[in-house]
Structure formats: structure tokens, C-alpha cells
Coordinates of C-alpha atoms in Angstrom, one line a residue:
M1 CA 120.8 77.8 89.6
F2 CA 121.1 74.2 90.7
S3 CA 123.0 71.1 89.8
Y4 CA 121.8 67.5 89.8
T5 CA 123.7 64.3 89.0
A6 CA 121.6 61.3 88.1
N7 CA 122.2 58.0 89.9
P8 CA 124.0 55.7 87.5
A9 CA 122.5 52.5 88.9
R10 CA 120.4 50.2 86.7
V11 CA 117.0 49.5 88.4
V12 CA 114.7 46.6 87.8
F13 CA 111.3 47.0 89.5
G14 CA 108.2 44.8 89.7
S15 CA 106.8 41.5 90.9
G16 CA 108.8 38.3 90.4
T17 CA 112.0 40.2 89.4
L18 CA 114.2 37.7 91.2
A19 CA 114.0 35.6 88.1
S20 CA 116.0 38.3 86.3
L21 CA 119.1 37.9 88.5
P22 CA 121.1 35.4 86.4
D23 CA 120.7 37.8 83.3
E24 CA 121.8 40.8 85.4
V25 CA 124.9 38.9 86.5
R26 CA 125.7 38.0 82.9
R27 CA 125.0 41.6 81.8
L28 CA 127.9 42.6 84.1
G29 CA 130.1 40.0 82.5
A30 CA 130.4 38.1 85.8
T31 CA 130.6 34.4 86.4
R32 CA 131.4 33.9 90.0
V33 CA 129.0 35.4 92.5
L34 CA 129.3 35.9 96.2
L35 CA 125.8 35.8 97.7
L36 CA 125.4 37.9 100.8
G37 CA 122.6 37.4 103.3
S38 CA 121.6 37.0 106.9
P39 CA 119.9 34.2 108.8
P40 CA 116.4 35.8 108.8
L41 CA 116.4 35.8 105.0
A42 CA 117.6 32.2 104.5
G43 CA 114.5 31.3 102.5
P44 CA 114.8 34.1 99.8
A45 CA 118.5 33.7 99.7
D46 CA 118.1 29.9 99.0
R47 CA 115.9 30.8 96.1
V48 CA 118.4 33.2 94.7
A49 CA 121.2 30.6 95.1
E50 CA 119.1 28.1 93.2
S51 CA 118.3 30.5 90.4
L52 CA 122.0 31.5 90.1
G53 CA 123.0 27.8 89.6
P54 CA 126.6 27.6 88.4
L55 CA 127.0 31.4 88.7
L56 CA 127.1 31.0 92.5
A57 CA 130.7 30.8 93.7
A58 CA 130.2 31.3 97.5
R59 CA 127.7 32.4 100.1
F60 CA 128.2 34.5 103.3
D61 CA 125.3 34.8 105.7
E62 CA 126.9 36.8 108.5
A63 CA 125.9 40.4 107.6
A64 CA 125.4 42.5 110.7
M65 CA 123.9 45.8 111.7
H66 CA 126.0 49.0 111.3
T67 CA 128.5 47.0 109.1
P68 CA 131.2 46.0 111.6
V69 CA 134.6 46.1 110.1
D70 CA 135.5 42.6 111.5
V71 CA 132.6 41.1 109.7
T72 CA 133.7 42.7 106.4
E73 CA 137.2 41.3 106.9
R74 CA 135.8 37.8 107.2
A75 CA 133.7 38.2 104.1
L76 CA 136.8 39.4 102.2
K77 CA 138.5 36.1 102.9
V78 CA 135.6 34.4 101.2
V79 CA 136.0 36.7 98.2
T80 CA 139.7 35.8 97.9
E81 CA 139.3 32.1 98.5
N82 CA 136.6 31.7 95.8
D83 CA 137.9 34.1 93.1
V84 CA 134.7 36.1 93.3
D85 CA 134.0 38.6 90.5
C86 CA 130.5 40.0 91.6
V87 CA 128.8 40.6 94.9
L88 CA 125.0 40.0 95.2
A89 CA 123.3 41.1 98.4
I90 CA 119.8 40.2 99.4
G91 CA 118.3 41.9 102.5
G92 CA 118.2 45.2 104.2
G93 CA 120.7 47.8 105.2
S94 CA 123.0 45.3 106.8
T95 CA 123.7 43.1 103.7
T96 CA 123.7 46.2 101.5
G97 CA 126.3 47.8 103.8
L98 CA 128.5 44.7 103.7
A99 CA 128.3 44.6 99.8
K100 CA 129.4 48.2 99.7
A101 CA 132.2 47.6 102.2
I102 CA 133.5 44.8 100.0
A103 CA 133.2 46.9 96.9
L104 CA 135.1 49.7 98.6
R105 CA 138.1 47.4 99.1
T106 CA 137.9 45.3 95.9
D107 CA 136.1 47.4 93.2
L108 CA 133.8 44.4 92.6
P109 CA 130.4 45.2 91.0
Q110 CA 127.3 44.9 93.1
I111 CA 123.8 43.7 92.6
I112 CA 121.5 44.6 95.5
V113 CA 118.1 43.0 96.1
P114 CA 116.5 45.1 98.9
T115 CA 113.9 43.4 101.1
T116 CA 113.2 46.5 103.3
Y117 CA 112.5 50.1 102.6
A118 CA 115.8 51.6 104.0
G119 CA 116.9 52.9 100.6
S120 CA 120.7 52.6 101.1
E121 CA 120.9 50.6 97.9
M122 CA 120.5 53.8 95.8
T123 CA 123.4 55.6 97.5
P124 CA 127.1 56.0 97.3
V125 CA 127.2 56.2 101.1
L126 CA 128.8 53.6 103.4
G127 CA 128.7 53.6 107.2
E128 CA 131.0 51.3 109.1
T129 CA 131.5 50.6 112.8
A130 CA 134.8 50.0 114.5
D131 CA 135.8 50.3 118.2
G132 CA 132.3 51.5 119.1
R133 CA 132.3 54.4 116.7
K134 CA 130.4 54.7 113.4
T135 CA 132.0 56.6 110.5
T136 CA 130.4 57.4 107.3
Q137 CA 131.9 58.2 103.9
T138 CA 130.5 59.0 100.4
T139 CA 132.3 57.6 97.4
P140 CA 131.2 56.4 93.9
K141 CA 133.2 53.2 94.6
V142 CA 130.4 51.9 96.8
Q143 CA 127.5 52.8 94.4
P144 CA 125.8 49.5 93.4
E145 CA 125.7 48.9 89.7
V146 CA 122.3 47.1 89.7
V147 CA 119.3 47.3 92.1
V148 CA 116.5 44.7 91.7
Y149 CA 113.3 45.5 93.5
D150 CA 110.9 42.6 93.9
V151 CA 107.6 43.5 95.6
D152 CA 107.0 39.8 96.3
L153 CA 110.0 39.7 98.7
T154 CA 108.4 42.4 100.9
L155 CA 105.1 40.6 101.4
K156 CA 106.5 38.4 104.2
L157 CA 108.7 41.1 105.7
P158 CA 107.7 41.4 109.4
V159 CA 105.3 44.3 110.0
Q160 CA 107.5 46.1 112.4
V161 CA 110.5 45.9 110.1
S162 CA 108.4 47.1 107.2
L163 CA 107.2 50.1 109.2
T164 CA 110.5 51.1 110.8
S165 CA 112.4 50.8 107.5
G166 CA 109.7 52.8 105.8
I167 CA 110.1 55.6 108.3
N168 CA 113.9 55.3 107.8
A169 CA 113.2 55.9 104.1
M170 CA 111.0 58.9 105.0
A171 CA 113.8 60.4 107.0
H172 CA 116.0 60.4 103.8
A173 CA 113.3 62.3 102.0
V174 CA 112.7 64.8 104.8
E175 CA 116.3 65.8 105.2
A176 CA 116.8 66.0 101.5
L177 CA 114.3 68.9 101.4
Y178 CA 116.5 71.1 103.7
S179 CA 119.8 69.9 102.6
P180 CA 122.4 72.5 101.4
D181 CA 122.5 70.6 98.1
A182 CA 118.7 70.6 97.7
N183 CA 117.4 71.0 94.2
P184 CA 114.0 70.9 92.5
I185 CA 114.5 67.4 91.0
V186 CA 115.3 65.8 94.4
D187 CA 112.6 67.9 96.0
Q188 CA 110.0 66.2 93.8
F189 CA 111.4 62.7 94.6
A190 CA 111.3 63.6 98.3
L191 CA 107.8 64.9 98.4
E192 CA 106.5 62.0 96.4
A193 CA 108.3 59.5 98.7
I194 CA 106.8 61.1 101.8
R195 CA 103.3 61.1 100.3
L196 CA 103.6 57.4 99.3
L197 CA 104.9 56.3 102.6
A198 CA 102.4 58.2 104.6
S199 CA 99.7 56.4 102.6
A200 CA 101.2 53.0 102.4
L201 CA 102.5 52.3 105.9
P202 CA 99.2 52.4 107.8
R203 CA 97.8 50.1 105.1
I204 CA 100.7 47.7 105.5
A205 CA 100.1 47.7 109.3
A206 CA 96.4 46.9 108.7
D207 CA 97.1 44.2 106.0
P208 CA 100.7 43.1 105.5
S209 CA 99.7 41.3 102.3
D210 CA 98.3 44.5 100.6
V211 CA 100.3 44.3 97.3
D212 CA 99.4 47.8 96.3
A213 CA 100.6 49.3 99.6
R214 CA 103.8 47.2 99.4
S215 CA 104.5 48.4 95.9
E216 CA 104.0 52.0 96.9
A217 CA 106.3 51.7 99.8
L218 CA 109.0 50.0 97.7
R219 CA 108.7 52.7 95.1
A220 CA 108.9 55.3 97.8
A221 CA 112.1 53.6 99.2
W222 CA 113.6 53.8 95.7
L223 CA 112.8 57.6 95.5
A224 CA 114.0 58.2 99.1
G225 CA 117.2 56.3 98.5
T226 CA 117.8 58.4 95.5
C227 CA 117.4 61.5 97.7
L228 CA 119.9 60.1 100.2
G229 CA 122.4 59.3 97.4
S230 CA 122.0 62.7 95.7
V231 CA 122.2 65.3 98.5
G232 CA 123.7 65.6 101.9
M233 CA 121.8 64.7 105.1
A234 CA 121.7 66.7 108.4
L235 CA 120.9 66.4 112.1
H236 CA 118.6 63.4 112.0
H237 CA 121.1 61.1 110.3
K238 CA 124.0 62.4 112.5
L239 CA 122.0 61.6 115.6
C240 CA 120.9 58.2 114.4
H241 CA 124.5 57.3 113.4
T242 CA 125.7 58.4 116.9
L243 CA 123.0 56.4 118.7
G244 CA 123.6 53.3 116.5
G245 CA 127.3 53.3 116.4
S246 CA 128.0 54.3 120.0
F247 CA 125.0 52.9 121.9
D248 CA 124.3 49.9 119.6
L249 CA 120.6 50.9 119.1
P250 CA 118.8 49.2 116.2
H251 CA 119.1 51.1 113.0
S252 CA 115.6 51.6 111.5
E253 CA 113.9 51.7 114.9
T254 CA 116.2 54.5 116.0
H255 CA 115.3 56.4 112.8
T256 CA 111.7 55.9 113.5
V257 CA 111.8 57.3 117.0
V258 CA 114.1 60.3 116.3
L259 CA 112.6 61.6 113.1
P260 CA 109.8 63.8 114.4
Y261 CA 112.1 65.3 117.1
A262 CA 114.8 66.2 114.6
M263 CA 112.1 67.8 112.4
A264 CA 110.7 69.8 115.3
Y265 CA 114.3 71.0 116.1
N266 CA 114.8 72.2 112.5
T267 CA 111.4 73.8 112.0
T268 CA 112.6 77.3 112.6
G269 CA 115.7 76.8 110.4
A270 CA 113.8 75.3 107.4
P271 CA 110.2 76.6 107.6
D272 CA 109.5 76.3 103.9
A273 CA 110.7 72.7 103.7
L274 CA 108.6 71.7 106.8
R275 CA 105.6 73.5 105.4
R276 CA 105.8 71.5 102.1
I277 CA 106.0 68.3 104.1
A278 CA 103.0 69.3 106.2
D279 CA 101.1 70.0 102.9
V280 CA 101.9 66.5 101.6
L281 CA 100.9 64.9 104.9
G282 CA 97.7 67.0 105.0
T283 CA 98.5 68.2 108.5
P284 CA 99.0 71.7 110.0
D285 CA 102.5 70.9 111.3
A286 CA 105.1 68.5 109.8
A287 CA 106.8 67.3 112.9
T288 CA 103.7 66.5 114.8
G289 CA 102.1 65.0 111.7
V290 CA 105.0 62.6 111.4
Y291 CA 104.8 61.9 115.1
D292 CA 101.1 61.1 114.9
L293 CA 101.7 58.8 111.9
I294 CA 104.3 56.9 113.8
A295 CA 102.2 56.9 117.0
S296 CA 99.5 55.1 115.0
L297 CA 101.8 52.3 114.0
P298 CA 102.9 49.2 116.0
V299 CA 106.5 50.4 116.3
P300 CA 108.7 51.7 119.1
H301 CA 107.8 55.2 120.1
S302 CA 110.7 56.2 122.4
L303 CA 114.4 55.7 122.7
G304 CA 113.7 54.3 126.2
E305 CA 112.0 51.3 124.6
L306 CA 115.2 50.7 122.6
G307 CA 117.4 50.5 125.7
F308 CA 118.7 54.0 125.6
T309 CA 118.8 55.4 129.2
E310 CA 118.4 58.9 130.5
N311 CA 122.0 58.8 131.7
D312 CA 123.1 58.3 128.1
I313 CA 121.7 61.6 126.9
A314 CA 124.6 63.9 127.8
T315 CA 127.2 61.5 126.3
A316 CA 125.2 61.2 123.1
A317 CA 124.8 64.9 122.8
E318 CA 128.5 65.4 123.3
I319 CA 129.3 62.9 120.5
A320 CA 126.7 64.4 118.2
T321 CA 128.0 67.9 118.6
A322 CA 131.7 67.1 118.6
K323 CA 132.2 68.0 114.9
P324 CA 130.3 70.6 112.9
Y325 CA 128.1 69.5 110.0
P326 CA 125.5 71.2 107.8
N327 CA 122.1 71.7 109.4
P328 CA 119.5 74.4 108.8
R329 CA 119.5 75.3 112.5
E330 CA 122.6 75.7 114.6
V331 CA 123.3 72.5 116.5
T332 CA 124.0 73.2 120.2
R333 CA 124.7 70.7 123.0
D334 CA 121.8 72.0 125.1
G335 CA 119.4 71.8 122.1
I336 CA 120.4 68.3 121.3
E337 CA 120.1 67.2 125.0
D338 CA 116.5 68.6 125.0
L339 CA 115.8 66.8 121.7
L340 CA 117.1 63.5 123.0
R341 CA 115.3 63.8 126.3
Q342 CA 112.0 64.2 124.5
A343 CA 112.9 61.2 122.2
W344 CA 113.9 59.2 125.2
A345 CA 110.5 59.8 126.8
G346 CA 108.5 59.6 123.6
T347 CA 106.5 62.8 124.3
R348 CA 104.8 64.5 121.4
P349 CA 106.9 67.4 120.1
A350 CA 105.3 70.9 120.3
P351 CA 104.0 72.1 117.0
A352 CA 105.7 75.1 115.4
E353 CA 104.7 78.5 116.8
G354 CA 101.5 79.8 115.1
T355 CA 100.5 76.3 113.8
K356 CA 96.7 75.9 113.4
P357 CA 95.0 73.2 115.5
D358 CA 94.8 69.8 113.9
L359 CA 91.2 69.3 113.1
R360 CA 91.4 66.1 111.1
S361 CA 89.7 64.0 113.8
L362 CA 86.8 66.5 113.9
T363 CA 86.4 66.4 110.1
S364 CA 86.6 62.6 110.2
E365 CA 83.9 62.5 112.9
V366 CA 81.5 64.7 110.9
V367 CA 82.2 62.7 107.7
E368 CA 81.5 59.5 109.5
S369 CA 78.2 60.8 110.7
F370 CA 76.9 60.4 107.2
A371 CA 78.3 56.9 106.7
A372 CA 74.9 55.2 107.1
T373 CA 73.1 57.3 104.5
P374 CA 71.2 54.8 102.4
D375 CA 71.5 56.8 99.1
T376 CA 75.1 56.3 98.1
R377 CA 75.2 59.4 95.9
L378 CA 73.8 61.6 98.7
R379 CA 76.4 60.1 101.1
E380 CA 79.2 60.9 98.7
L381 CA 78.0 64.5 98.1
L382 CA 77.6 65.3 101.8
Q383 CA 80.8 63.7 102.9
E384 CA 82.8 65.5 100.2
L385 CA 81.0 68.7 101.0
V386 CA 82.1 68.4 104.7
R387 CA 85.7 67.7 103.7
T388 CA 85.8 70.7 101.3
L389 CA 84.2 73.1 103.7
H390 CA 86.4 72.1 106.6
S391 CA 89.5 72.4 104.4
Y392 CA 88.5 75.8 103.2
V393 CA 87.9 77.0 106.8
V394 CA 91.3 75.7 107.9
R395 CA 93.2 76.9 104.9
T396 CA 91.8 80.4 105.2
D397 CA 92.0 80.5 109.0
L398 CA 88.4 81.7 109.0
T399 CA 87.5 83.9 112.0
Q400 CA 84.3 83.8 114.0
Q401 CA 83.4 87.3 112.8
E402 CA 83.9 86.2 109.1
W403 CA 81.8 83.1 109.7
E404 CA 79.0 85.2 111.2
Y405 CA 79.1 87.6 108.2
A406 CA 78.9 84.6 105.8
I407 CA 75.9 83.2 107.6
G408 CA 74.2 86.7 107.4
F409 CA 75.1 87.0 103.7
L410 CA 73.5 83.6 103.0
T411 CA 70.4 84.6 105.1
R412 CA 70.0 87.8 103.1
T413 CA 70.4 85.9 99.8
G414 CA 67.5 83.7 100.8
Q415 CA 65.4 86.6 102.0
I416 CA 65.6 88.5 98.7
S417 CA 64.8 85.5 96.6
D418 CA 61.3 84.8 95.3
D419 CA 59.5 83.3 92.3
K420 CA 60.8 86.1 90.0
R421 CA 64.3 86.5 91.4
Q422 CA 66.7 83.8 92.4
E423 CA 69.6 85.4 94.3
F424 CA 71.2 82.0 95.0
I425 CA 71.5 81.4 91.2
L426 CA 73.1 84.8 90.9
L427 CA 75.5 83.8 93.6
S428 CA 76.3 80.5 91.9
D429 CA 76.7 82.3 88.6
T430 CA 79.1 85.0 89.8
L431 CA 81.2 82.5 91.6
G432 CA 81.5 80.4 88.4
V433 CA 79.9 77.4 90.0
S434 CA 77.0 77.4 87.5
S435 CA 79.5 77.4 84.6
V436 CA 81.5 74.5 86.2
V437 CA 78.4 72.4 86.7
D438 CA 77.3 73.3 83.2
V439 CA 80.6 72.2 81.6
L440 CA 80.7 68.9 83.7
T441 CA 77.1 68.1 82.8
N442 CA 76.7 69.2 79.2
S443 CA 80.1 69.4 77.5
R444 CA 81.0 65.8 77.3
T445 CA 79.7 65.4 73.7
P446 CA 82.1 67.5 71.5
D447 CA 79.8 67.2 68.4
T448 CA 77.0 69.2 70.0
T449 CA 76.5 72.9 70.4
P450 CA 78.2 74.2 73.6
S451 CA 75.8 74.7 76.5
A452 CA 75.6 77.8 78.8
V453 CA 74.2 78.7 82.2
L454 CA 70.4 78.9 82.6
G455 CA 70.5 82.2 84.4
P456 CA 68.1 83.5 87.0
F457 CA 65.4 84.9 84.6
Y458 CA 64.1 81.7 83.0
V459 CA 60.3 81.3 83.5
Q460 CA 58.6 77.9 83.2
G461 CA 55.9 77.6 80.6
P462 CA 56.4 80.7 78.3
P463 CA 53.6 81.3 75.9
E464 CA 53.4 79.0 72.8
T465 CA 54.1 81.3 69.8
A466 CA 53.8 80.9 66.0
Q467 CA 56.8 81.0 63.8
G468 CA 57.5 84.4 62.3
A469 CA 56.2 86.3 65.3
D470 CA 57.9 89.4 66.7
L471 CA 58.9 88.9 70.3
A472 CA 59.6 92.6 70.6
D473 CA 56.0 93.6 69.8
G474 CA 56.9 97.2 69.3
L475 CA 59.6 97.6 71.9
P476 CA 62.5 100.0 70.9
G477 CA 65.7 98.4 69.6
T478 CA 67.4 97.2 66.5
P479 CA 65.2 94.6 64.7
L480 CA 66.7 91.1 64.5
W481 CA 65.6 88.4 62.1
T482 CA 66.4 85.1 63.6
D483 CA 66.7 81.9 61.4
V484 CA 68.0 78.9 63.3
T485 CA 68.0 75.2 62.6
V486 CA 68.0 72.3 65.1
T487 CA 69.8 69.1 63.9
D488 CA 71.2 66.0 65.5
T489 CA 74.9 65.3 65.6
H490 CA 74.8 63.9 62.1
G491 CA 73.1 67.0 60.6
T492 CA 69.7 65.4 60.3
P493 CA 67.0 68.1 61.0
V494 CA 65.0 67.6 64.3
A495 CA 61.4 68.5 63.7
D496 CA 58.9 69.5 66.4
A497 CA 61.5 70.4 68.9
I498 CA 60.4 72.8 71.6
V499 CA 62.5 75.9 71.7
D500 CA 62.2 78.4 74.5
V501 CA 63.6 81.9 73.8
W502 CA 64.1 84.8 76.2
Q503 CA 66.3 87.9 76.4
S504 CA 66.6 91.4 77.9
N505 CA 65.2 94.5 76.3
E506 CA 67.3 97.4 74.9
D507 CA 67.9 98.8 78.4
G508 CA 69.2 95.4 79.7
F509 CA 66.1 94.4 81.7
Y510 CA 64.1 91.2 81.5
D511 CA 60.3 91.4 81.7
V512 CA 60.3 89.8 85.2
Q513 CA 62.4 92.8 86.4
L514 CA 59.8 95.4 85.3
P515 CA 56.7 95.5 87.5
D516 CA 54.8 97.7 85.0
V517 CA 55.1 95.1 82.2
D518 CA 51.9 93.2 81.7
G519 CA 52.6 89.6 80.6
P520 CA 55.6 88.0 79.0
V521 CA 57.8 90.2 76.8
L522 CA 60.8 89.1 74.7
R523 CA 59.9 85.6 75.8
A524 CA 58.3 82.8 73.9
R525 CA 58.0 79.0 73.1
F526 CA 58.4 77.8 69.5
R527 CA 58.4 74.5 67.7
T528 CA 60.7 73.7 64.8
D529 CA 59.1 72.9 61.5
A530 CA 59.6 69.7 59.4
E531 CA 63.0 70.9 58.3
G532 CA 64.1 71.6 61.9
R533 CA 63.9 75.4 61.3
L534 CA 62.7 78.2 63.4
K535 CA 62.2 81.9 62.3
F536 CA 61.1 84.9 64.3
W537 CA 61.7 88.6 64.9
T538 CA 63.1 90.1 68.1
I539 CA 65.6 92.9 68.8
V540 CA 69.4 92.8 69.2
P541 CA 70.2 92.1 72.8
S542 CA 72.2 94.6 74.9
A543 CA 74.8 94.1 77.6
Y544 CA 73.1 94.4 81.0
P545 CA 73.9 94.3 84.7
I546 CA 72.7 91.5 86.8
P547 CA 70.6 92.7 89.7
A548 CA 73.1 94.5 91.9
D549 CA 70.8 95.8 94.7
G550 CA 71.1 92.6 96.8
P551 CA 73.9 90.6 98.5
V552 CA 75.5 89.4 95.3
G553 CA 75.7 93.0 94.0
H554 CA 77.2 94.1 97.3
M555 CA 79.8 91.3 97.0
L556 CA 80.8 92.5 93.5
D557 CA 81.1 96.1 94.8
A558 CA 83.3 94.9 97.6
V559 CA 85.7 93.2 95.2
E560 CA 85.5 95.9 92.6
R561 CA 84.0 93.6 89.9
H562 CA 81.5 94.9 87.4
P563 CA 78.0 93.2 87.3
F564 CA 77.6 93.2 83.5
R565 CA 76.7 90.3 81.2
A566 CA 77.8 90.3 77.5
P567 CA 74.8 90.7 75.1
H568 CA 73.1 87.4 74.4
V569 CA 69.8 85.6 73.6
H570 CA 68.9 82.5 75.6
F571 CA 67.7 79.2 74.0
M572 CA 66.4 76.1 75.6
I573 CA 65.8 73.2 73.1
A574 CA 64.0 70.0 74.1
K575 CA 62.6 67.0 72.5
P576 CA 61.9 63.4 73.8
G577 CA 64.8 61.2 72.9
F578 CA 67.4 64.0 73.0
R579 CA 69.4 65.7 75.7
T580 CA 67.9 69.2 76.5
L581 CA 70.3 71.9 75.4
V582 CA 70.4 75.1 77.4
T583 CA 72.6 77.7 75.7
Q584 CA 73.1 81.4 74.7
L585 CA 74.2 83.1 71.6
F586 CA 76.5 86.1 72.1
V587 CA 76.8 89.2 69.8
R588 CA 80.2 89.2 68.2
G589 CA 81.9 92.5 69.0
G590 CA 79.6 93.0 72.0
D591 CA 80.8 94.5 75.3
Y592 CA 82.1 92.3 78.1
L593 CA 82.7 89.2 76.1
D594 CA 86.1 88.8 77.8
S595 CA 84.8 89.6 81.3
D596 CA 81.2 88.3 81.5
T597 CA 80.3 88.5 85.2
V598 CA 78.9 84.9 85.3
F599 CA 81.7 83.4 83.1
G600 CA 79.2 82.2 80.6
V601 CA 80.8 83.1 77.3
K602 CA 82.2 80.3 75.1
D603 CA 84.0 80.9 71.8
G604 CA 81.6 78.6 70.0
L605 CA 78.6 80.7 71.1
I606 CA 80.0 84.0 69.8
V607 CA 78.2 84.6 66.5
D608 CA 77.6 87.4 63.9
F609 CA 74.5 89.4 64.2
A610 CA 75.0 90.7 60.7
E611 CA 73.8 94.2 59.7
Q612 CA 71.3 94.2 56.9
S613 CA 69.3 96.6 54.7
G614 CA 66.3 96.3 52.4
P615 CA 63.5 93.7 52.8
A616 CA 63.9 90.8 55.2
P617 CA 63.1 87.3 54.2
D618 CA 59.4 87.7 55.2
G619 CA 59.1 90.9 53.2
R620 CA 59.3 93.3 56.2
E621 CA 61.6 96.3 55.6
P622 CA 62.5 98.1 58.9
A623 CA 63.1 101.7 58.2
N624 CA 66.5 102.0 59.9
G625 CA 68.0 98.7 58.9
W626 CA 68.0 95.4 60.7
R627 CA 70.3 92.5 61.7
R628 CA 70.2 88.8 61.0
L629 CA 71.1 85.8 63.1
D630 CA 71.7 82.5 61.4
F631 CA 72.8 79.5 63.5
T632 CA 72.5 75.7 63.6
F633 CA 72.1 74.0 66.9
R634 CA 73.3 70.4 67.2
I635 CA 71.7 68.3 69.9
S636 CA 72.7 64.8 71.0
P637 CA 70.5 61.7 71.7
A638 CA 69.6 61.2 75.4
P639 CA 71.6 58.5 77.2
A640 CA 70.0 55.1 77.4
H641 CA 68.7 54.2 80.8

């Protein structure tokens, strides 16, 4: 069971949304706006003031970090003197905090235009500073009524402010995942915010004008702010409030430095949450993954850089542990002192016990080794193969002994293969890879007959055979009269199409598996007549095991999978101007249709091999009855080159 209360704020998101501000003011029924800003944002604030026109009643540009109460009191005088009925704040956490402080005391509606990624605009949380102490409260009275996100405003945001406020937003998402109030809805917001920020922030550092990265970061800030406003926070936020309110450290920079250390502290208390964060980051350990992300950015990396001294550590730990608060791991003074000492020095936190080594740099090095490959498709295939193989090895924690066994397995697979037996195809078939490739390659034209795997027993150049011939040529088995037609996707017969047919005998063996068989048996090449038809005799196919005496068979034995294929007849249909169709027709009611060992059965290929008696269409009358197969194959035109 969980509960979730949706944020009631109206959100406007996009590019150029500043132009909507006058309409948003009128939507609230307001006519006298107090515009809040700060000197660094004088330009955007001037544009907002101009767009508001007669709706602007007053302007206050003295917003300060940590929302000092004395600044709020000065702003309240402006509210009173100008009969203000709406507060509009443009900027980061400082102007948003001032708007909330005014709303707390006046109940005035707020419109917030964020220019950073801090996310406080989406919360009912207000932190204020007085007499060197910062206090925080949560009340719906400070929840902004409207939030207008304009991506354009962030394009000129200084890079360091962009990055530190982005990590500040990430901190909201991280702590939401191990909050006592955590729920599946907020979890999704949090994980998506972390994913977006981890991707966007390095791109913003490389190119501050990257509109896509800016948009992703702002969207992440919205999500992270929603997390902050929906569930309680923990140790990280408590520490940052302590460091900001009592030591006057800059807000977002402090969040940036402290976050990986707070995560490392809580790893043993919230292993599942930290594991999910690591998965989103693509790293073996969440705390060190965030540390490495921050270390790659041009931002402060230690509390020492922010003016915090080693002598301050004990005092800060005392303040941070003075009152109990929810946290997944017990908060102790010694533990917090250790955390702050690491953050003061900026040393990399130790990964969680049992964490796998971070092999991303090795994978990147190998991928990069193929960067100069002239053939772009070959480069793509090899680089993606490396990424996939490395990921598999890491995710499964592959051991040296297992790797050596795998190499031996592949070696044996090659050694047993020859021109009559392709063990690698069997391996591909039994792992389902052949069927995946088949579907991707041949199943994008829904009006054609479904394709199926080629299998390991196809032989190039089967003997050309006349229509009406009997492929069985006296072999035991139930006679099968086959009458098939080949058409295009519009139903027009395709004449003179080459149709290769092959199948197993009554005992489930192909001719190439029987050393005593002289020449091709149950294998032929036909041509369709002028009406696209093909008629011949054969026998009803049987279910059969794939060769199980080699490495693939040993693999199936080890995992207790059977080696049997459902009974079928193979067809390969080719003609210039058309796509070659490789497929199989399966006997309805046959064994193993629902557990074919190569995953080759498709519903559209299961057909009736109907029981018959009396004379066949060519006049032949088998003594013990016979069966009939009728089917129409539809083939598609070859793609234009």
C-alpha cells in the first residue's frame, strides 16, 4: 500500500514561455504584480517587467541566498506600500525562497520562473535563515500556484551554476528513493530525473548552448522538484542546510560536494535504492558513480574549496546530529564527522562492499579502438558487440573458469563443424538468435508468408526435379501429396520461381546425417508452372532431434532442455525481382509445436496435413491412405537499390 498526493501547481514548459506570463497573471485574477529578482538576472527580469506592462506594480531585486528573514521583511514593506496581489519570481532558489516567504505571511499567489535546476519551485518547502541558523518548514501555504519553465532562460546560465544546481536537483531525486514516504510514482520521477541529469550535465559542460541538453536538465529539475515536494528528505539535505545556514556555504555548490558522501553513508541502510541509482547511471556503485560524474565537471569538488575548514567539522557534526530525523542509516556524530572529513578533503568515497570494479573506461578504450574502421556498418557492429559482451561479463560476474569453459565450448563447436554439419548454426538456433535475425530481416512485410530459420541441413544446389515427382522414392512413411502455389502480395501467380524443398525421413534424419545414403533424398529443386503452382509427392515429416552428440547437445542436456523440432517441411522460394523466402510448414497437431528447440514455429506456418483416402489428384492410390498439403506462399518484391 502507498499514498501519493499530486502537486497542484500549474506548469507551463517550453521555449519562449515568458511570453505567457501576462496571461498567467490574469488567470489568477491578479492586476498588481511584485516582480522579484536579483542583480545577476537583471536582463531577464527587465524583459519580464516589459511584458507585464501595467500589471507590474513594483520590483524587488534584493533576493539573497538561504532566504534571510531581514530581506523578507524589507520585501513585505514593498508589498504593503504597492497594494500587491501577486508575486512573480524569476531566478533560482533565492528568489523562489523569497516568494515563498512572502506567500507564507500574506497568502499571495505565486508565479515562479526558474532559471536554474534547483527544483524548489515545485515544493511546499521553505527554508529561512535567522541569527545564523537555518530552519525548514513544509506547508501548502508556500506552494507556488504557477511554474513557468522557459528553456531559453537557461541557455545563458553560467556553466558552473547550471551544473551545481543540476546536482542539487539530483540530490532531491536520490533522497526521494530512500525516503520513509517513498512510493512507486515518485520513484519513477526520481529515476528519470537522475537519468536525464547524468546525461545532460556533461553535455552542458561541453556546450552550454546545447538546447536539447538544457531542455532535458530543466525537465529533470521539474521531476526532481516534484520529488522534493512529495516526500521527505534525509541526511544529505540536513547536512546541506546545516552547512549553508551555520557556515554560510553556497547552496548548490554545497549540495554538489556533499551528495556522493551522503549516498556512501546511506549505502548500507538503503541498498535497494542505491542499486537502482547505480543501474540508471550504468555504474557498479551509486555513490562513486555520482562522485565520478561530479569529478568530471568544472565544479567545486571539496568543502575546503568552499571555505569550510577542518576545524569546522566537529561543530557541523554536532549541529547536524542535535535533533533526530528520518534517515535509512542511524545518524551518529562519529559517522557524520567521518563523512564531513571526506567531503572537506574531496577524496573519492569507498564503493560499497562487494561492488564490482568499474570497467567503463576499459570498455570505452576497446570500443574506441574500432573508431577508425572505414566501413561504418562494420564499425557499428563491432563496437556494439564489445559493449554487449562487456556488459554481459560484468552483469553475470563471469569467472575465469567459466570464461575458459566458454572458449573451450566454442572451440569444440568449430571442431565438429564441416560441410555437412554446422554446429554454429545449431548453437545460434537453440539460443534463439537465428529466429531473432529471421524476424528482423524477413518479417517487416506483413502481407507475405512468415519466414522461418534456414536450419543446419540445407545443401546448396539440390537436384532439379520435375513436378509430380516423389521425393520419398520408396522410403517408408505416410505419403503426402503437396499442392502449393506461389503468388505476389496481390495474389498474382509467380511463374518459374525456384522452390527448394528438404525434410527429414520418418525416423527424423536428413540425408546428410546418414552416411549410407547415396545421393540426395527427400531433397529437390522445383520450378513453379505458369499458374505459380507446384505439385509433388513426399512423406509426412516427423518430429526429430537436432544432433545432440556435440557441444550444443551437451548444453541442452546440462539445462534439461529437449533437442526436438516440431515436424515440418522446409521451403526456399526465389525468383529475380522478389525477396527470397525461407520458411517451413509445420504439421498441425504435431509434437513439440509449443516447445520447438530452435524456436522456429509461427502460428501462420502451422497447417493441416489432411488425411485422405481413395485416388490422389494424379491418379495414384496409396494402399494405406495418404495426406494432402495445400498452401499458398506470398512473396514480396525485392527492395529497390
